mmCIF file of C-alpha atoms in Angstrom:
data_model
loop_
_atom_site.group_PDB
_atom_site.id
_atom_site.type_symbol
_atom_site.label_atom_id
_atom_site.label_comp_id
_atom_site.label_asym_id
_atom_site.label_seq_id
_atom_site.Cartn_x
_atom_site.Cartn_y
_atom_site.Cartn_z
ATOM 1 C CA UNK A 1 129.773 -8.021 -40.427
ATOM 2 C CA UNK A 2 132.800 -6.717 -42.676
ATOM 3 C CA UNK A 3 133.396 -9.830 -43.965
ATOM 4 C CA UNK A 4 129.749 -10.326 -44.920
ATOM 5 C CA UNK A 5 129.978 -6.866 -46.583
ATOM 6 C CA UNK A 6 133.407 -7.982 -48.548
ATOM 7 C CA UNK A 7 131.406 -10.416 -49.917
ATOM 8 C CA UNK A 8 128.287 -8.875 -51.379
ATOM 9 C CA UNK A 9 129.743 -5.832 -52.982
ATOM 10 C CA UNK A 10 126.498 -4.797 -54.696
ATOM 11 C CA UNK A 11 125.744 -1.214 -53.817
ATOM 12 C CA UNK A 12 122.344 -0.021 -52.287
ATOM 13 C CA UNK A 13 120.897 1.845 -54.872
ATOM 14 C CA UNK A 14 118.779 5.126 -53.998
ATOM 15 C CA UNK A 15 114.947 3.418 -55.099
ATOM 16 C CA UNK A 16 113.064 4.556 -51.776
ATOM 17 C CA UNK A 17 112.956 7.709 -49.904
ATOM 18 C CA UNK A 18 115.646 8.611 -47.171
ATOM 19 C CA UNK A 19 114.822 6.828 -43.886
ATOM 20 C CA UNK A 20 111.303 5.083 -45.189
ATOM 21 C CA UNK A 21 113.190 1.848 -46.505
ATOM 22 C CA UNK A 22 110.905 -0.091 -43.652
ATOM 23 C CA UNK A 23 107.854 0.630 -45.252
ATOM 24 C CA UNK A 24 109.311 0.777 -48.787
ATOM 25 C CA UNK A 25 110.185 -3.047 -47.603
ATOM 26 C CA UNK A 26 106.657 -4.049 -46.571
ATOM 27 C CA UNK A 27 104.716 -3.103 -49.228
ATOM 28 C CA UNK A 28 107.547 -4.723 -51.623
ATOM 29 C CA UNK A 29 106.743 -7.574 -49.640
ATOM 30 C CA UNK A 30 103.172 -7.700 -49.626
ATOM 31 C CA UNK A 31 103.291 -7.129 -53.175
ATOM 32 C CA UNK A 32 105.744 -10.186 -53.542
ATOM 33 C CA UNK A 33 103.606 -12.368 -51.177
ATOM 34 C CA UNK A 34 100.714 -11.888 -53.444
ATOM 35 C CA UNK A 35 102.041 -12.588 -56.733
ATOM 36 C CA UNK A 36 104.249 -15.467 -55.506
ATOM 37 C CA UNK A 37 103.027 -16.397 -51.687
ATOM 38 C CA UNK A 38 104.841 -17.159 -48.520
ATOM 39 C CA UNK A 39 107.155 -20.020 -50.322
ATOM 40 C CA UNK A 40 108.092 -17.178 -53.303
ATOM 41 C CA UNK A 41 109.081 -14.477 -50.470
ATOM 42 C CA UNK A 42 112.641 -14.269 -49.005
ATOM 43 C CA UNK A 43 114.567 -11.149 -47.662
ATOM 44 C CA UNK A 44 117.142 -11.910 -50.502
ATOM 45 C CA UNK A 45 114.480 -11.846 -52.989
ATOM 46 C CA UNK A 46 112.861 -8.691 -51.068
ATOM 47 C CA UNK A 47 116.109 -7.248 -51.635
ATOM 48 C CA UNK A 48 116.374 -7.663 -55.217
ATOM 49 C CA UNK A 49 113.336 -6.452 -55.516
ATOM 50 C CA UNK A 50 113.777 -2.939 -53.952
ATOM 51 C CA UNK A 51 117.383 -2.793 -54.914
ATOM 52 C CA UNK A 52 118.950 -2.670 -51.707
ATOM 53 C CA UNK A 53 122.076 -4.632 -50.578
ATOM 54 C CA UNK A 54 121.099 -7.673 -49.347
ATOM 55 C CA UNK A 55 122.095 -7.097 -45.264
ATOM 56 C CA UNK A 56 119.722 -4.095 -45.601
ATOM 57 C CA UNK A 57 116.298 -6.000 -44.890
ATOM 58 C CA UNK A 58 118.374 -7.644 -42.324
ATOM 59 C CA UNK A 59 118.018 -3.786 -40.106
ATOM 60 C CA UNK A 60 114.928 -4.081 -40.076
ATOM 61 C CA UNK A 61 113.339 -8.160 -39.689
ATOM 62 C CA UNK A 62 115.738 -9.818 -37.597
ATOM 63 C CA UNK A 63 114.121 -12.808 -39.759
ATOM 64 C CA UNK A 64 111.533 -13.937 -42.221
ATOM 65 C CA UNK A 65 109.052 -13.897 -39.526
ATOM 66 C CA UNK A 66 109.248 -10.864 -38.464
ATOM 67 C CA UNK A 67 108.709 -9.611 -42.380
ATOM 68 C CA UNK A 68 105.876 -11.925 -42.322
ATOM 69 C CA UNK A 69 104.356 -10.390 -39.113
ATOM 70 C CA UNK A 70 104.909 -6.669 -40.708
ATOM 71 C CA UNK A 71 102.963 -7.856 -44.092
ATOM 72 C CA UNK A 72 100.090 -9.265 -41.523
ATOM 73 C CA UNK A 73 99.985 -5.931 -39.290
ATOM 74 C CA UNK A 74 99.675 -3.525 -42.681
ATOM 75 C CA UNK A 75 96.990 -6.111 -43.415
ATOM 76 C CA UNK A 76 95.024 -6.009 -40.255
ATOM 77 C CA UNK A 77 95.541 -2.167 -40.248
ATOM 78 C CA UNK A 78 93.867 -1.534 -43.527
ATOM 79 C CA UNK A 79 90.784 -3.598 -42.854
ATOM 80 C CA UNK A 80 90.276 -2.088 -39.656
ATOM 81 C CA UNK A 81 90.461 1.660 -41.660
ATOM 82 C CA UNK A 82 88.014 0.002 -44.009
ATOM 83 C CA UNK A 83 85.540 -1.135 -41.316
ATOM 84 C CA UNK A 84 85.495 1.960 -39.403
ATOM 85 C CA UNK A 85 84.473 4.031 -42.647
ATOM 86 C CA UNK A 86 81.410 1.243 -42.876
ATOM 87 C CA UNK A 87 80.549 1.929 -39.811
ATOM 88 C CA UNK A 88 81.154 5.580 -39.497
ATOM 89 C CA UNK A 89 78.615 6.297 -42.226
ATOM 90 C CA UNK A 90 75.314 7.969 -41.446
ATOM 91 C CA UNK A 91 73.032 6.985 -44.544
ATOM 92 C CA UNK A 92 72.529 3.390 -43.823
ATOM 93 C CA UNK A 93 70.966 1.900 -41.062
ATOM 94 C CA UNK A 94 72.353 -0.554 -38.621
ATOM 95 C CA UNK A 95 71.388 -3.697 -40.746
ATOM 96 C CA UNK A 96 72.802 -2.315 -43.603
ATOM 97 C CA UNK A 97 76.165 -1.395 -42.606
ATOM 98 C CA UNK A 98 76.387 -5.177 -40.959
ATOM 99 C CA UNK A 99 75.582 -6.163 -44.620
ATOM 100 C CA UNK A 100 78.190 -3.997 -45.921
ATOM 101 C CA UNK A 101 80.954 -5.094 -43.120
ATOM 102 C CA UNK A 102 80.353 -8.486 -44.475
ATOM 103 C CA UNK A 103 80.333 -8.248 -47.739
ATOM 104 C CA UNK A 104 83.478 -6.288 -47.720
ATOM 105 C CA UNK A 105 85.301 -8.696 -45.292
ATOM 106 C CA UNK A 106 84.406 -11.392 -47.641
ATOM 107 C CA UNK A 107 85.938 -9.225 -50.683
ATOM 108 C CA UNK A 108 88.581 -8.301 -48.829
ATOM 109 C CA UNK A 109 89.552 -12.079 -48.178
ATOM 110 C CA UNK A 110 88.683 -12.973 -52.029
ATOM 111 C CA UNK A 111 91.115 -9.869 -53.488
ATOM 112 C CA UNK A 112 93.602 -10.889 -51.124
ATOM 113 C CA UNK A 113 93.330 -14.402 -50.343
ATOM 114 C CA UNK A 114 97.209 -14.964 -49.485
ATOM 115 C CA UNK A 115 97.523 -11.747 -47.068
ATOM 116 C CA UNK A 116 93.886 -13.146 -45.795
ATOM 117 C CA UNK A 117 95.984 -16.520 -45.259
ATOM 118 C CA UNK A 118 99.062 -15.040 -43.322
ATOM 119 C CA UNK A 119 96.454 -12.337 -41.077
ATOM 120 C CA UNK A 120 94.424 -15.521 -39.811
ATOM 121 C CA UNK A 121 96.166 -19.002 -41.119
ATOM 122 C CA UNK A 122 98.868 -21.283 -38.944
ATOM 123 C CA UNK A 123 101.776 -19.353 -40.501
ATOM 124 C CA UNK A 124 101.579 -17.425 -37.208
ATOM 125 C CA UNK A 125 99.128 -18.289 -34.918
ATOM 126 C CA UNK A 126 99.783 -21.425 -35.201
ATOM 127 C CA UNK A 127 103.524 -21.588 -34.421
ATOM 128 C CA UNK A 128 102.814 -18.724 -31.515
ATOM 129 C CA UNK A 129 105.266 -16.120 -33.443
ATOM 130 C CA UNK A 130 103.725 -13.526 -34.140
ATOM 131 C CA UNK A 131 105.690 -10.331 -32.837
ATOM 132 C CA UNK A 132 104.155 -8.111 -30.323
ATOM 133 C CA UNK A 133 103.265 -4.880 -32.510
ATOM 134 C CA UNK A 134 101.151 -7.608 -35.030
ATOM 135 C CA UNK A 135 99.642 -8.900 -31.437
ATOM 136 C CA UNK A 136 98.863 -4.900 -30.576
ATOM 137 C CA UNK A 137 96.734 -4.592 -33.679
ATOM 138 C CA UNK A 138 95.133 -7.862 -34.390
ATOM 139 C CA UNK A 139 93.827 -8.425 -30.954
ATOM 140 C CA UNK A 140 92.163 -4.946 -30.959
ATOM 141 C CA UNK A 141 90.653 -6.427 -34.100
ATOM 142 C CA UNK A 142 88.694 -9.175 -32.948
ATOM 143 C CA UNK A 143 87.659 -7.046 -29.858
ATOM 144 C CA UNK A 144 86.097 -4.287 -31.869
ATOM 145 C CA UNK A 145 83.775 -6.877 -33.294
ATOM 146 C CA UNK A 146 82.891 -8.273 -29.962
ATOM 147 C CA UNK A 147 82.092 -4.432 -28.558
ATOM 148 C CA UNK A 148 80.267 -3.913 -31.842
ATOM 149 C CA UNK A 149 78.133 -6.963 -30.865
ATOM 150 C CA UNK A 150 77.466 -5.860 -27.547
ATOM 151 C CA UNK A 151 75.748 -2.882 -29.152
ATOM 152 C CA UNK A 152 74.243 -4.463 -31.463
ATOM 153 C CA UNK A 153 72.423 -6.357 -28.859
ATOM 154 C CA UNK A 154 71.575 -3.079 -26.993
ATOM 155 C CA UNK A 155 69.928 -1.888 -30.172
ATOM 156 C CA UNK A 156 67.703 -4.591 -31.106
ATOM 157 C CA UNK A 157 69.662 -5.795 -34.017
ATOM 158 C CA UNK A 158 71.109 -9.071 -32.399
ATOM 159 C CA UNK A 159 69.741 -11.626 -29.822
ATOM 160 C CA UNK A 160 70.428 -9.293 -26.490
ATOM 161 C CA UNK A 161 69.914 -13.061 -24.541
ATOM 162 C CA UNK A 162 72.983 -14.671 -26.142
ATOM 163 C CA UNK A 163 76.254 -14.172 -24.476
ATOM 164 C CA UNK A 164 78.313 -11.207 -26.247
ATOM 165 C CA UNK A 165 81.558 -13.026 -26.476
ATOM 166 C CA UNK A 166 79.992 -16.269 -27.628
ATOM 167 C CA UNK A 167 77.748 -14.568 -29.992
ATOM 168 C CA UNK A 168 80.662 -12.610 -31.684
ATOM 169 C CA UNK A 169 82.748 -15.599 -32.397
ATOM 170 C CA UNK A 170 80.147 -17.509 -34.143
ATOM 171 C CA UNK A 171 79.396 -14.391 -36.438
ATOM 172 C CA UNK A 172 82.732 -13.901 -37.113
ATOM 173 C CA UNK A 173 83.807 -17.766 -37.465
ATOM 174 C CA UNK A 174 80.712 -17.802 -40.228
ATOM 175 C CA UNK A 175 82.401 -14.693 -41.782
ATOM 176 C CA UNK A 176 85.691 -16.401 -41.862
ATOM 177 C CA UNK A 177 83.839 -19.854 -43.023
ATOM 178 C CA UNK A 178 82.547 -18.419 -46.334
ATOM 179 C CA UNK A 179 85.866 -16.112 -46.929
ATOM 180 C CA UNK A 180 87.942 -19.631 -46.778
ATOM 181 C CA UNK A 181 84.968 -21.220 -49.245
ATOM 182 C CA UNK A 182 86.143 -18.812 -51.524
ATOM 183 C CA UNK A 183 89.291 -18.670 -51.159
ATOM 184 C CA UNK A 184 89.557 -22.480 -51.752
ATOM 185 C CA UNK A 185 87.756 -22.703 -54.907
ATOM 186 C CA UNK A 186 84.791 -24.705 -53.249
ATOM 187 C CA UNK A 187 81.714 -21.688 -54.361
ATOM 188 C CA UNK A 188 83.799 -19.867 -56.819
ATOM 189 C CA UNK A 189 81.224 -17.701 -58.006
ATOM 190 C CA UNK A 190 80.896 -14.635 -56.483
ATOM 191 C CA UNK A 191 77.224 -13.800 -56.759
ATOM 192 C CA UNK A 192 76.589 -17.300 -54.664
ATOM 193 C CA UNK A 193 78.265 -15.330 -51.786
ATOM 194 C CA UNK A 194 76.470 -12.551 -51.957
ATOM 195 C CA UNK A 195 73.684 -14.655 -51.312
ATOM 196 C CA UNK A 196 75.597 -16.111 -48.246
ATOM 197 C CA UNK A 197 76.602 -13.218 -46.729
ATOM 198 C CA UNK A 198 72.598 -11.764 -47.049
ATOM 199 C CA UNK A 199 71.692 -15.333 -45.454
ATOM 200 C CA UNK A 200 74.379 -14.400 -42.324
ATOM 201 C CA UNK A 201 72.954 -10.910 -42.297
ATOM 202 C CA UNK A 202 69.393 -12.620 -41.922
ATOM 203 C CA UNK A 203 69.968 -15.046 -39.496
ATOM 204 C CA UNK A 204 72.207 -12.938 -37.287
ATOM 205 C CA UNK A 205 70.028 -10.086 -37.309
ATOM 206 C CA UNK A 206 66.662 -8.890 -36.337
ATOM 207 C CA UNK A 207 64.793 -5.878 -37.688
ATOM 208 C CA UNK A 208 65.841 -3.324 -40.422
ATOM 209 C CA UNK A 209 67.477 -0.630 -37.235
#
């Protein structure tokens, strides 16, 4: 470790609050990742960027990966802060916040297409890395929508004869169809997907609860 330090004499300079530099990090990161994506972000870059030695990210992300995993769980965490304030509101009905949940996943996907890209793409999942505190939140994720369902169904709002599991992963798999149809380019216009997402809420659901 000394002789790494011999070699990169650049000094750590004070640009983030005593004993926050993880978090100082991430949102570096995330801010990296969407101006550049995952090929643009490095922890030598990340570095740079925050104007910290070099070694420093490395006390933190044993890796890449484990940055990459960080960026993802800040991700899921914010959408789940922004659901929960659709849902916890008392001047819409049940129909209406469904509309709103979608409509704000898809915008959240669209304003943030390469965080929306690392929370559900192969980066990850697909290479079975993701580290246990990203696992801790974006499990719970998926689940809330699939105990949302269920009462749903006990409400009227959805098909009560459809399983609850099944039922949840085709509403969210069309949710996560028409975020990646935007995100791709194929219906760039946003007003088409309002249109969509009213379609989803139509189909999916029964009477104005």
């Amino acid at each position: 470790m000394s002789s790494v330090k011999a070699m990169d004499p650049k000094p750590e300079k004070n640009t983030y609050h005593h004993g926050d530099l993880r978090s100082t990090l991430v949102e570096a990161a995330s801010s990296m990742l969407k101006d550049s994506g995952i090929d643009g972000l490095s922890l030598r870059k990340l570095a740079d960027k925050v104007g910290v030695s070099r070694t420093a990210p490395y006390h933190h992300f044993k890796d890449k990966n484990e940055l990459l995993c960080a960026i993802a769980e800040q991700g899921f965490a914010r959408w789940q802060q922004d659901a929960s304030e659709i849902f916890a509101r008392n001047d819409l009905s049940a129909k209406d916040k469904y509309r709103l949940f979608i409509r704000g996943y898809i915008a959240y996907a669209a304003d943030n297409p390469e965080l929306y890209d690392l929370m559900f793409g192969r980066t990850i999942w697909k290479q079975n890395s993701a580290t246990q505190n990203l696992r801790d939140v974006a499990y719970p994720s998926f689940q809330r929508q699939v105990e949302m369902t269920k009462h749903w169904q006990q409400q009227g709002l959805m098909p009560a004869s459809e399983d609850t599991l099944r039922l949840a992963q085709v509403t969210w798999g069309t949710i996560h169809g028409i975020a990646r149809l935007l995100i791709d380019g194929i219906y760039a216009d946003r007003n088409h997907i309002d249109e969509m997402c009213d379609c989803a809420v139509n189909l999916f659901c029964r009477e104005n609860k």
